[in-house]
Each structure stands twice: as C-alpha cells, then as structure tokens.
mmCIF file of N, CA and C in Angstrom:
data_model
loop_
_atom_site.group_PDB
_atom_site.id
_atom_site.type_symbol
_atom_site.label_atom_id
_atom_site.label_comp_id
_atom_site.label_asym_id
_atom_site.label_seq_id
_atom_site.Cartn_x
_atom_site.Cartn_y
_atom_site.Cartn_z
ATOM 1 N N MET A 35 -4.576 0.314 -2.952
ATOM 2 C CA MET A 35 -3.356 0.015 -4.295
ATOM 3 C C MET A 35 -4.211 -0.762 -4.706
ATOM 4 N N ASN A 36 -4.695 -0.313 -6.156
ATOM 5 C CA ASN A 36 -5.101 -0.827 -7.304
ATOM 6 C C ASN A 36 -4.753 -2.088 -7.433
ATOM 7 N N GLU A 37 -5.855 -2.937 -8.121
ATOM 8 C CA GLU A 37 -5.236 -3.828 -9.093
ATOM 9 C C GLU A 37 -4.241 -4.244 -10.160
ATOM 10 N N GLN A 38 -4.200 -3.121 -10.413
ATOM 11 C CA GLN A 38 -3.566 -3.199 -11.564
ATOM 12 C C GLN A 38 -1.599 -2.699 -10.896
ATOM 13 N N ILE A 39 -2.104 -2.221 -9.704
ATOM 14 C CA ILE A 39 0.334 -1.973 -9.584
ATOM 15 C C ILE A 39 -0.373 -3.346 -9.032
ATOM 16 N N LEU A 40 -1.089 -3.861 -8.075
ATOM 17 C CA LEU A 40 -0.590 -5.297 -7.425
ATOM 18 C C LEU A 40 -0.027 -6.671 -8.487
ATOM 19 N N SER A 41 -0.869 -6.640 -9.262
ATOM 20 C CA SER A 41 -0.727 -7.067 -10.418
ATOM 21 C C SER A 41 0.535 -6.703 -11.179
ATOM 22 N N LEU A 42 1.099 -5.671 -11.426
ATOM 23 C CA LEU A 42 2.270 -5.524 -11.875
ATOM 24 C C LEU A 42 3.327 -6.130 -10.969
ATOM 25 N N ILE A 43 3.360 -6.268 -9.646
ATOM 26 C CA ILE A 43 3.781 -6.096 -8.563
ATOM 27 C C ILE A 43 4.309 -7.454 -8.440
ATOM 28 N N ARG A 44 3.169 -8.175 -8.628
ATOM 29 C CA ARG A 44 3.210 -9.726 -8.830
ATOM 30 C C ARG A 44 3.794 -10.638 -9.740
ATOM 31 N N THR A 45 3.843 -10.074 -10.979
ATOM 32 C CA THR A 45 4.594 -10.430 -12.495
ATOM 33 C C THR A 45 5.760 -10.174 -12.111
ATOM 34 N N VAL A 46 6.372 -9.057 -11.025
ATOM 35 C CA VAL A 46 7.895 -8.451 -11.191
ATOM 36 C C VAL A 46 7.942 -9.509 -9.985
ATOM 37 N N VAL A 47 7.670 -9.739 -8.812
ATOM 38 C CA VAL A 47 8.008 -10.716 -8.198
ATOM 39 C C VAL A 47 7.945 -12.167 -9.119
ATOM 40 N N GLN A 48 7.512 -12.590 -8.784
ATOM 41 C CA GLN A 48 6.770 -13.831 -10.240
ATOM 42 C C GLN A 48 8.043 -14.136 -10.811
ATOM 43 N N SER A 49 8.341 -13.230 -12.052
ATOM 44 C CA SER A 49 10.157 -13.197 -12.976
ATOM 45 C C SER A 49 11.074 -12.846 -11.741
ATOM 46 N N ALA A 50 11.511 -12.233 -11.562
ATOM 47 C CA ALA A 50 12.398 -12.186 -10.315
ATOM 48 C C ALA A 50 12.610 -13.268 -9.428
ATOM 49 N N ALA A 51 12.097 -14.610 -9.379
ATOM 50 C CA ALA A 51 11.613 -15.743 -8.290
ATOM 51 C C ALA A 51 11.883 -16.059 -10.042
ATOM 52 N N ALA A 52 11.759 -16.179 -10.890
ATOM 53 C CA ALA A 52 12.149 -17.443 -11.996
ATOM 54 C C ALA A 52 13.052 -17.322 -12.458
ATOM 55 N N ALA A 53 13.927 -15.726 -12.754
ATOM 56 C CA ALA A 53 15.667 -15.727 -13.141
ATOM 57 C C ALA A 53 16.777 -16.174 -12.507
ATOM 58 N N LEU A 54 16.296 -16.055 -11.181
ATOM 59 C CA LEU A 54 16.440 -16.734 -9.755
ATOM 60 C C LEU A 54 17.153 -18.008 -9.900
ATOM 61 N N GLY A 55 15.863 -18.407 -10.279
ATOM 62 C CA GLY A 55 16.157 -20.178 -10.388
ATOM 63 C C GLY A 55 16.549 -20.495 -11.602
ATOM 64 N N THR A 56 17.050 -19.582 -12.474
ATOM 65 C CA THR A 56 17.555 -19.795 -13.859
ATOM 66 C C THR A 56 18.989 -20.050 -13.527
ATOM 67 N N TYR A 57 19.391 -19.408 -12.528
ATOM 68 C CA TYR A 57 20.748 -18.366 -12.860
ATOM 69 C C TYR A 57 20.973 -19.594 -12.101
ATOM 70 N N GLY A 58 20.373 -20.387 -10.627
ATOM 71 C CA GLY A 58 20.381 -21.527 -9.584
ATOM 72 C C GLY A 58 21.002 -20.806 -8.713
ATOM 73 N N VAL A 59 20.388 -20.223 -8.684
ATOM 74 C CA VAL A 59 19.798 -19.930 -6.985
ATOM 75 C C VAL A 59 18.968 -20.101 -5.952
ATOM 76 N N LEU A 60 18.388 -20.115 -6.552
ATOM 77 C CA LEU A 60 16.578 -20.751 -5.695
ATOM 78 C C LEU A 60 15.935 -22.496 -6.839
ATOM 79 N N ASP A 61 15.733 -23.273 -6.247
ATOM 80 C CA ASP A 61 15.255 -24.621 -6.420
ATOM 81 C C ASP A 61 13.806 -23.766 -6.577
ATOM 82 N N ALA A 62 12.865 -24.601 -7.400
ATOM 83 C CA ALA A 62 11.040 -23.966 -7.345
ATOM 84 C C ALA A 62 10.429 -23.897 -5.588
ATOM 85 N N GLN A 63 11.245 -24.545 -4.568
ATOM 86 C CA GLN A 63 10.721 -24.824 -3.638
ATOM 87 C C GLN A 63 10.819 -23.054 -2.861
ATOM 88 N N GLY A 64 12.521 -22.913 -3.213
ATOM 89 C CA GLY A 64 12.395 -21.735 -2.457
ATOM 90 C C GLY A 64 11.897 -20.159 -3.756
ATOM 91 N N GLN A 65 11.852 -20.647 -4.322
ATOM 92 C CA GLN A 65 11.525 -20.032 -5.700
ATOM 93 C C GLN A 65 9.352 -19.662 -5.140
ATOM 94 N N THR A 66 9.026 -20.810 -4.261
ATOM 95 C CA THR A 66 7.660 -20.591 -3.681
ATOM 96 C C THR A 66 7.503 -19.325 -2.340
ATOM 97 N N VAL A 67 8.901 -19.849 -1.987
ATOM 98 C CA VAL A 67 8.549 -19.254 -1.135
ATOM 99 C C VAL A 67 8.345 -17.670 -0.890
ATOM 100 N N VAL A 68 10.181 -17.041 -1.824
ATOM 101 C CA VAL A 68 10.099 -15.445 -1.934
ATOM 102 C C VAL A 68 8.990 -15.384 -2.389
ATOM 103 N N VAL A 69 8.270 -15.493 -3.298
ATOM 104 C CA VAL A 69 6.915 -15.248 -4.029
ATOM 105 C C VAL A 69 5.837 -15.544 -3.274
ATOM 106 N N THR A 70 5.803 -15.897 -1.865
ATOM 107 C CA THR A 70 4.561 -15.932 -1.371
ATOM 108 C C THR A 70 4.964 -14.896 -0.188
ATOM 109 N N PHE A 71 6.195 -14.348 0.507
ATOM 110 C CA PHE A 71 6.729 -13.470 1.123
ATOM 111 C C PHE A 71 6.519 -12.551 0.897
ATOM 112 N N VAL A 72 6.921 -12.119 -0.491
ATOM 113 C CA VAL A 72 7.127 -10.753 -0.949
ATOM 114 C C VAL A 72 5.170 -10.804 -1.160
ATOM 115 N N MET A 73 4.935 -11.462 -1.660
ATOM 116 C CA MET A 73 3.255 -11.002 -1.484
ATOM 117 C C MET A 73 2.056 -11.317 -0.503
ATOM 118 N N TRP A 74 3.189 -11.202 0.936
ATOM 119 C CA TRP A 74 2.496 -10.708 1.736
ATOM 120 C C TRP A 74 2.618 -9.576 2.769
ATOM 121 N N LEU A 75 4.191 -9.355 2.370
ATOM 122 C CA LEU A 75 4.745 -8.372 2.765
ATOM 123 C C LEU A 75 4.000 -6.785 2.196
ATOM 124 N N ILE A 76 3.686 -7.151 1.044
ATOM 125 C CA ILE A 76 3.739 -5.727 0.594
ATOM 126 C C ILE A 76 2.432 -5.053 0.587
ATOM 127 N N PRO A 77 1.365 -6.202 0.856
ATOM 128 C CA PRO A 77 -0.044 -5.770 1.440
ATOM 129 C C PRO A 77 0.011 -5.476 2.727
ATOM 130 N N THR A 78 0.818 -5.959 3.368
ATOM 131 C CA THR A 78 0.765 -5.610 4.665
ATOM 132 C C THR A 78 1.138 -4.479 4.934
ATOM 133 N N VAL A 79 2.676 -4.191 4.926
ATOM 134 C CA VAL A 79 2.883 -2.990 4.928
ATOM 135 C C VAL A 79 1.989 -1.578 4.074
ATOM 136 N N TRP A 80 1.703 -2.246 3.302
ATOM 137 C CA TRP A 80 0.647 -1.292 3.010
ATOM 138 C C TRP A 80 -0.984 -0.662 3.537
ATOM 139 N N GLY A 81 -1.122 -1.888 3.813
ATOM 140 C CA GLY A 81 -2.093 -1.960 5.167
ATOM 141 C C GLY A 81 -1.635 -1.470 6.287
ATOM 142 N N LEU A 82 -0.870 -1.537 6.673
ATOM 143 C CA LEU A 82 -0.019 -0.120 7.684
ATOM 144 C C LEU A 82 0.311 0.945 7.599
ATOM 145 N N TYR A 83 -0.351 1.480 6.824
ATOM 146 C CA TYR A 83 0.271 2.863 6.069
ATOM 147 C C TYR A 83 -0.478 3.416 5.830
ATOM 148 N N VAL A 84 -1.391 3.391 5.010
ATOM 149 C CA VAL A 84 -3.018 3.618 4.606
ATOM 150 C C VAL A 84 -4.292 3.469 5.877
ATOM 151 N N ARG A 85 -3.785 2.790 6.901
ATOM 152 C CA ARG A 85 -4.685 2.577 8.312
ATOM 153 C C ARG A 85 -3.920 3.842 9.152
ATOM 154 N N ARG A 86 -3.262 4.394 8.805
ATOM 155 C CA ARG A 86 -2.268 5.408 10.283
ATOM 156 C C ARG A 86 -3.457 6.177 10.122
ATOM 157 N N LYS A 87 -3.419 7.267 11.262
ATOM 158 C CA LYS A 87 -4.702 8.285 11.290
ATOM 159 C C LYS A 87 -4.771 9.375 10.053
ATOM 160 N N ALA A 88 -3.829 9.797 9.518
ATOM 161 C CA ALA A 88 -3.967 10.617 8.041
ATOM 162 C C ALA A 88 -4.207 10.043 6.970
ATOM 163 N N GLY A 89 -3.664 9.046 6.592
ATOM 164 C CA GLY A 89 -3.998 8.035 5.747
ATOM 165 C C GLY A 89 -5.931 7.746 5.630
ATOM 166 N N LEU A 90 -5.855 7.496 6.839
ATOM 167 C CA LEU A 90 -7.441 7.470 7.257
ATOM 168 C C LEU A 90 -8.505 8.627 7.378
ATOM 169 N N VAL A 91 -7.732 9.761 7.716
ATOM 170 C CA VAL A 91 -8.733 10.762 7.326
ATOM 171 C C VAL A 91 -8.429 11.407 5.807
ATOM 172 N N ALA A 92 -7.317 10.909 5.193
ATOM 173 C CA ALA A 92 -7.147 11.488 3.520
ATOM 174 C C ALA A 92 -8.249 10.629 2.476
ATOM 175 N N SER A 93 -8.074 9.530 2.988
ATOM 176 C CA SER A 93 -8.842 8.516 2.210
ATOM 177 C C SER A 93 -10.464 8.803 2.433
ATOM 178 N N ALA A 94 -11.379 9.597 3.913
ATOM 179 C CA ALA A 94 -12.637 9.810 3.666
ATOM 180 C C ALA A 94 -12.656 11.304 2.936
ATOM 181 N N ALA A 95 -11.485 11.757 3.063
ATOM 182 C CA ALA A 95 -12.061 12.960 2.449
ATOM 183 C C ALA A 95 -12.567 13.121 0.852
ATOM 184 N N ALA A 96 -11.200 11.867 0.026
ATOM 185 C CA ALA A 96 -11.382 11.406 -1.057
ATOM 186 C C ALA A 96 -12.409 10.588 -1.357
ATOM 187 N N LEU A 97 -13.663 10.501 -0.465
ATOM 188 C CA LEU A 97 -14.954 10.401 -0.742
ATOM 189 C C LEU A 97 -16.157 11.158 -1.546
ATOM 190 N N PRO A 98 -16.789 11.639 -2.679
ATOM 191 C CA PRO A 98 -17.317 12.322 -3.136
ATOM 192 C C PRO A 98 -18.740 13.079 -2.707
ATOM 193 N N GLU A 99 -19.033 12.183 -1.256
ATOM 194 C CA GLU A 99 -19.655 12.100 -0.403
ATOM 195 C C GLU A 99 -19.828 13.547 0.756
ATOM 196 N N VAL A 100 -17.969 13.778 1.046
ATOM 197 C CA VAL A 100 -17.593 14.233 1.964
ATOM 198 C C VAL A 100 -17.124 15.692 1.529
ATOM 199 N N THR A 101 -18.468 16.281 2.123
ATOM 200 C CA THR A 101 -17.749 18.438 1.311
ATOM 201 C C THR A 101 -16.699 18.745 2.777
ATOM 202 N N GLU A 102 -16.222 18.317 3.776
ATOM 203 C CA GLU A 102 -15.544 19.371 4.771
ATOM 204 C C GLU A 102 -14.842 18.077 5.722
ATOM 205 N N ILE A 103 -13.792 18.063 6.483
ATOM 206 C CA ILE A 103 -13.140 17.025 7.512
ATOM 207 C C ILE A 103 -13.100 18.852 7.962
ATOM 208 N N ARG A 104 -13.465 18.523 9.682
ATOM 209 C CA ARG A 104 -12.783 19.619 10.271
ATOM 210 C C ARG A 104 -11.824 18.348 11.667
ATOM 211 N N THR A 105 -10.863 18.531 11.523
ATOM 212 C CA THR A 105 -9.782 17.603 12.655
ATOM 213 C C THR A 105 -8.778 19.382 13.462
ATOM 214 N N THR A 106 -7.847 18.600 14.052
ATOM 215 C CA THR A 106 -6.855 19.148 14.477
ATOM 216 C C THR A 106 -6.118 20.005 13.570
ATOM 217 N N PRO A 107 -5.303 20.932 14.332
ATOM 218 C CA PRO A 107 -4.936 21.428 13.197
ATOM 219 C C PRO A 107 -3.411 21.231 12.580
ATOM 220 N N GLU A 108 -2.486 20.287 13.227
ATOM 221 C CA GLU A 108 -1.479 19.193 12.816
ATOM 222 C C GLU A 108 -2.128 18.452 12.045
ATOM 223 N N MET A 109 -2.862 17.931 12.130
ATOM 224 C CA MET A 109 -3.788 16.627 11.174
ATOM 225 C C MET A 109 -4.119 17.365 10.264
ATOM 226 N N ALA A 110 -4.325 18.382 10.375
ATOM 227 C CA ALA A 110 -4.749 19.295 8.423
ATOM 228 C C ALA A 110 -3.374 19.743 8.280
ATOM 229 N N ARG A 111 -2.592 20.000 8.657
ATOM 230 C CA ARG A 111 -1.448 20.190 8.275
ATOM 231 C C ARG A 111 -0.685 18.632 7.060
ATOM 232 N N LYS A 112 -1.317 17.582 8.076
ATOM 233 C CA LYS A 112 -0.811 16.419 7.557
ATOM 234 C C LYS A 112 -1.473 15.757 5.973
ATOM 235 N N VAL A 113 -2.425 15.993 5.882
ATOM 236 C CA VAL A 113 -3.445 15.338 4.863
ATOM 237 C C VAL A 113 -3.861 16.446 3.772
ATOM 238 N N LYS A 114 -3.194 16.522 2.812
ATOM 239 C CA LYS A 114 -2.915 17.260 1.876
ATOM 240 C C LYS A 114 -4.465 17.250 0.971
ATOM 241 N N ASP A 115 -5.201 17.835 1.362
ATOM 242 C CA ASP A 115 -6.708 17.647 0.992
ATOM 243 C C ASP A 115 -7.761 19.080 0.997
ATOM 244 N N PRO A 116 -8.492 20.166 0.172
ATOM 245 C CA PRO A 116 -9.180 21.023 0.926
ATOM 246 C C PRO A 116 -9.827 21.308 1.886
ATOM 247 N N SER A 117 -10.433 20.194 2.016
ATOM 248 C CA SER A 117 -11.558 20.106 1.951
ATOM 249 C C SER A 117 -11.607 19.282 3.875
ATOM 250 N N VAL A 118 -10.129 19.226 3.966
ATOM 251 C CA VAL A 118 -9.628 18.638 6.546
ATOM 252 C C VAL A 118 -9.219 20.180 6.218
ATOM 253 N N THR A 119 -9.930 20.670 7.389
ATOM 254 C CA THR A 119 -9.729 22.109 7.923
ATOM 255 C C THR A 119 -9.509 22.062 9.458
ATOM 256 N N ALA A 120 -8.852 22.709 9.915
ATOM 257 C CA ALA A 120 -8.633 23.162 11.494
ATOM 258 C C ALA A 120 -9.751 23.490 11.959
ATOM 259 N N GLY A 121 -10.127 22.777 12.544
ATOM 260 C CA GLY A 121 -11.575 23.122 13.520
ATOM 261 C C GLY A 121 -11.820 23.257 15.270
#
C-alpha cells in the first residue's frame, strides 16, 4: 500500500475519531485508543493479504527484472500477470 493511501486513511480515521469526540461519543483517551487500534489493524491485515502465496508471486512478477515465473497451474490462474505461467 503506498504512502499516499496510508496518509489518506490516517486522516480519515483521525477525523472520524475527532467527530465522535465532538458529539460526546468518545473522550480524548477514547479517540487515541480508536485511532491507534485502526492504524494497527490496517497494516496488519494488508500485510497478511500481500504475503499470501499468490501475493508474493504477484509482487515478484511486478519487478521489472523478472521476465518469467513458472509455477503450478493453480497459482498461474490466481496471478493475473502474463509473466506468470504454468510449467
């Protein structure tokens, strides 16, 4: 996930926590807890997603130095990249 998207997410989460504080739903400590939890959760879930087998193969295929990846037919179907072939 690139830095611009992460920055946008941080801003949205902080704004939502501030809005909840304004309406009396959260106090300052509650806002900190919510923002901290969400900012921990997002990269954790994203990290688990991109580090699955198909995600690792897709990351490798995206490198400009990689011209071909030979893998199982099942994995080749999961990764939508012309450089990933069954073989």
